[in-house]
């Protein structure tokens, strides 16, 4: 899975940044260098990406186990629980990817404020187009689900009459 790869990359980059921070000149207790703040913010960003990607792997693995379990008597509650678990995994995937997106301007902050500003504008523009839908769902095949008739059975049940 991609989240496993992203978690590996983030923890590797975190250890590299930690090595860079430790090799910098040690500041006195009263003065902290701005370079330390820059590297520490990138480190926090990568560690949060690692945490979110690991939670994504956890929830997706749990969902795959739940999908293979026979459904209990309360089938609707079980389906709701499985869908909530899958949605939580997708939420953490989104947060982990956003942490990686946020790390690019922080990495460019090391080189100055202008590259950071340009990268922030580009990422904001790209996230706007990734997050907004430019078409409606009227042409989707399940658009008839919004009609007035109520379905009592799900599509996977075998007791439907033909």
C-alpha positions as CSV (number, residue, x, y, z in Angstrom):
1,X,0.0,0.0,0.0
2,X,1.0,3.5,-0.7
3,X,0.5,4.6,3.0
4,X,3.1,2.1,4.1
5,X,5.6,3.5,1.6
6,X,4.7,7.1,2.7
7,X,5.2,6.1,6.3
8,X,8.6,4.6,5.6
9,X,9.6,7.7,3.6
10,X,8.5,10.0,6.4
11,X,10.2,8.2,9.2
12,X,13.4,8.0,7.1
13,X,13.3,11.7,6.4
14,X,12.6,12.4,10.0
15,X,15.8,10.5,11.0
16,X,17.8,12.4,8.4
17,X,16.5,15.8,9.6
18,X,17.3,14.8,13.2
19,X,20.9,14.0,12.1
20,X,21.1,17.4,10.4
21,X,19.7,19.2,13.5
22,X,22.2,17.4,15.8
23,X,25.1,18.4,13.5
24,X,24.3,22.1,13.6
25,X,26.0,24.4,16.0
26,X,24.4,24.0,19.4
27,X,22.7,27.2,20.5
28,X,23.0,28.6,23.9
29,X,20.0,28.1,26.2
30,X,18.8,31.6,25.8
31,X,19.1,31.9,22.0
32,X,17.6,29.5,19.5
33,X,18.7,29.7,15.9
34,X,16.0,30.1,13.2
35,X,17.6,27.2,11.4
36,X,16.7,25.0,14.3
37,X,13.1,26.2,14.2
38,X,12.9,25.5,10.5
39,X,14.3,22.0,10.8
40,X,12.2,21.2,13.8
41,X,9.0,22.3,12.0
42,X,9.8,20.0,9.1
43,X,10.6,17.2,11.5
44,X,7.2,17.6,13.3
45,X,5.5,17.6,9.9
46,X,7.1,14.4,8.8
47,X,6.4,12.7,12.2
48,X,2.7,13.7,11.9
49,X,2.7,12.3,8.4
50,X,4.2,9.0,9.8
51,X,1.6,8.9,12.5
52,X,-1.3,9.5,10.1
53,X,-0.1,6.9,7.5
54,X,0.4,4.3,10.2
55,X,-3.2,4.9,11.4
56,X,-4.4,4.6,7.8
57,X,-2.6,1.2,7.5
58,X,-4.2,0.2,10.9
59,X,-7.7,1.1,9.9
60,X,-7.5,-0.5,6.4
61,X,-6.1,-3.7,7.9
62,X,-8.9,-3.8,10.4
63,X,-11.5,-3.2,7.6
64,X,-10.1,-6.0,5.6
65,X,-10.5,-8.3,8.6
66,X,-14.0,-7.1,9.2
67,X,-15.0,-7.7,5.5
68,X,-14.1,-11.4,5.9
69,X,-16.0,-12.0,9.1
70,X,-19.5,-13.4,8.8
71,X,-22.1,-10.8,9.5
72,X,-23.8,-11.0,12.9
73,X,-27.5,-10.7,13.5
74,X,-27.5,-6.9,13.6
75,X,-26.4,-6.7,10.0
76,X,-27.1,-3.0,9.6
77,X,-25.1,-2.0,12.6
78,X,-22.2,-4.2,11.4
79,X,-22.3,-2.6,7.9
80,X,-22.3,0.8,9.6
81,X,-19.3,-0.1,11.7
82,X,-17.3,-1.4,8.8
83,X,-18.1,1.7,6.7
84,X,-17.0,4.0,9.7
85,X,-13.8,2.0,10.0
86,X,-13.1,2.4,6.2
87,X,-13.9,6.1,6.4
88,X,-11.5,6.6,9.3
89,X,-8.8,5.0,7.3
90,X,-9.5,7.2,4.3
91,X,-9.5,10.2,6.7
92,X,-6.0,9.4,8.0
93,X,-4.8,8.8,4.5
94,X,-6.0,12.2,3.6
95,X,-4.3,13.8,6.7
96,X,-1.0,11.9,6.0
97,X,-1.0,13.1,2.4
98,X,-1.8,16.6,3.5
99,X,1.2,16.5,5.9
100,X,3.4,15.6,3.0
101,X,2.0,18.5,1.0
102,X,2.6,20.8,3.9
103,X,6.2,19.7,4.2
104,X,7.1,21.0,0.8
105,X,6.8,24.7,1.7
106,X,8.5,24.0,5.0
107,X,11.5,22.4,3.2
108,X,11.7,25.3,0.9
109,X,11.6,27.7,3.9
110,X,15.1,26.5,4.6
111,X,16.2,28.3,1.3
112,X,14.3,31.5,2.0
113,X,10.8,33.1,2.2
114,X,10.3,33.5,-1.5
115,X,10.5,29.8,-2.5
116,X,8.2,29.1,0.5
117,X,5.6,31.6,-0.6
118,X,5.6,30.4,-4.2
119,X,5.3,26.8,-3.2
120,X,2.5,27.6,-0.7
121,X,0.6,29.4,-3.5
122,X,1.1,26.5,-5.9
123,X,0.0,23.9,-3.3
124,X,-3.1,26.0,-2.4
125,X,-4.0,26.2,-6.0
126,X,-3.5,22.5,-6.6
127,X,-5.4,21.5,-3.4
128,X,-8.3,23.7,-4.5
129,X,-8.6,21.8,-7.8
130,X,-8.2,18.4,-6.0
131,X,-10.8,19.2,-3.4
132,X,-13.5,20.7,-5.5
133,X,-15.8,18.9,-7.8
134,X,-16.5,20.6,-11.1
135,X,-19.5,18.4,-12.1
136,X,-22.6,17.1,-10.5
137,X,-23.6,13.5,-9.8
138,X,-26.8,13.4,-11.9
139,X,-25.1,11.3,-14.6
140,X,-23.9,8.6,-12.2
141,X,-25.6,5.2,-12.4
142,X,-26.9,5.3,-8.8
143,X,-28.7,8.6,-9.3
144,X,-32.0,6.8,-9.1
145,X,-31.3,6.2,-5.4
146,X,-32.5,9.7,-4.7
147,X,-36.0,8.9,-5.9
148,X,-39.0,8.5,-3.5
149,X,-39.2,4.7,-3.5
150,X,-37.5,3.0,-0.6
151,X,-35.5,-0.2,-1.0
152,X,-35.9,-2.7,1.8
153,X,-33.1,-5.0,0.7
154,X,-29.5,-4.4,0.0
155,X,-27.9,-5.4,-3.3
156,X,-26.0,-8.3,-1.8
157,X,-28.9,-10.2,-0.3
158,X,-30.0,-13.4,-2.0
159,X,-33.6,-13.6,-0.9
160,X,-34.8,-10.9,-3.4
161,X,-37.5,-12.1,-5.7
162,X,-37.1,-11.7,-9.4
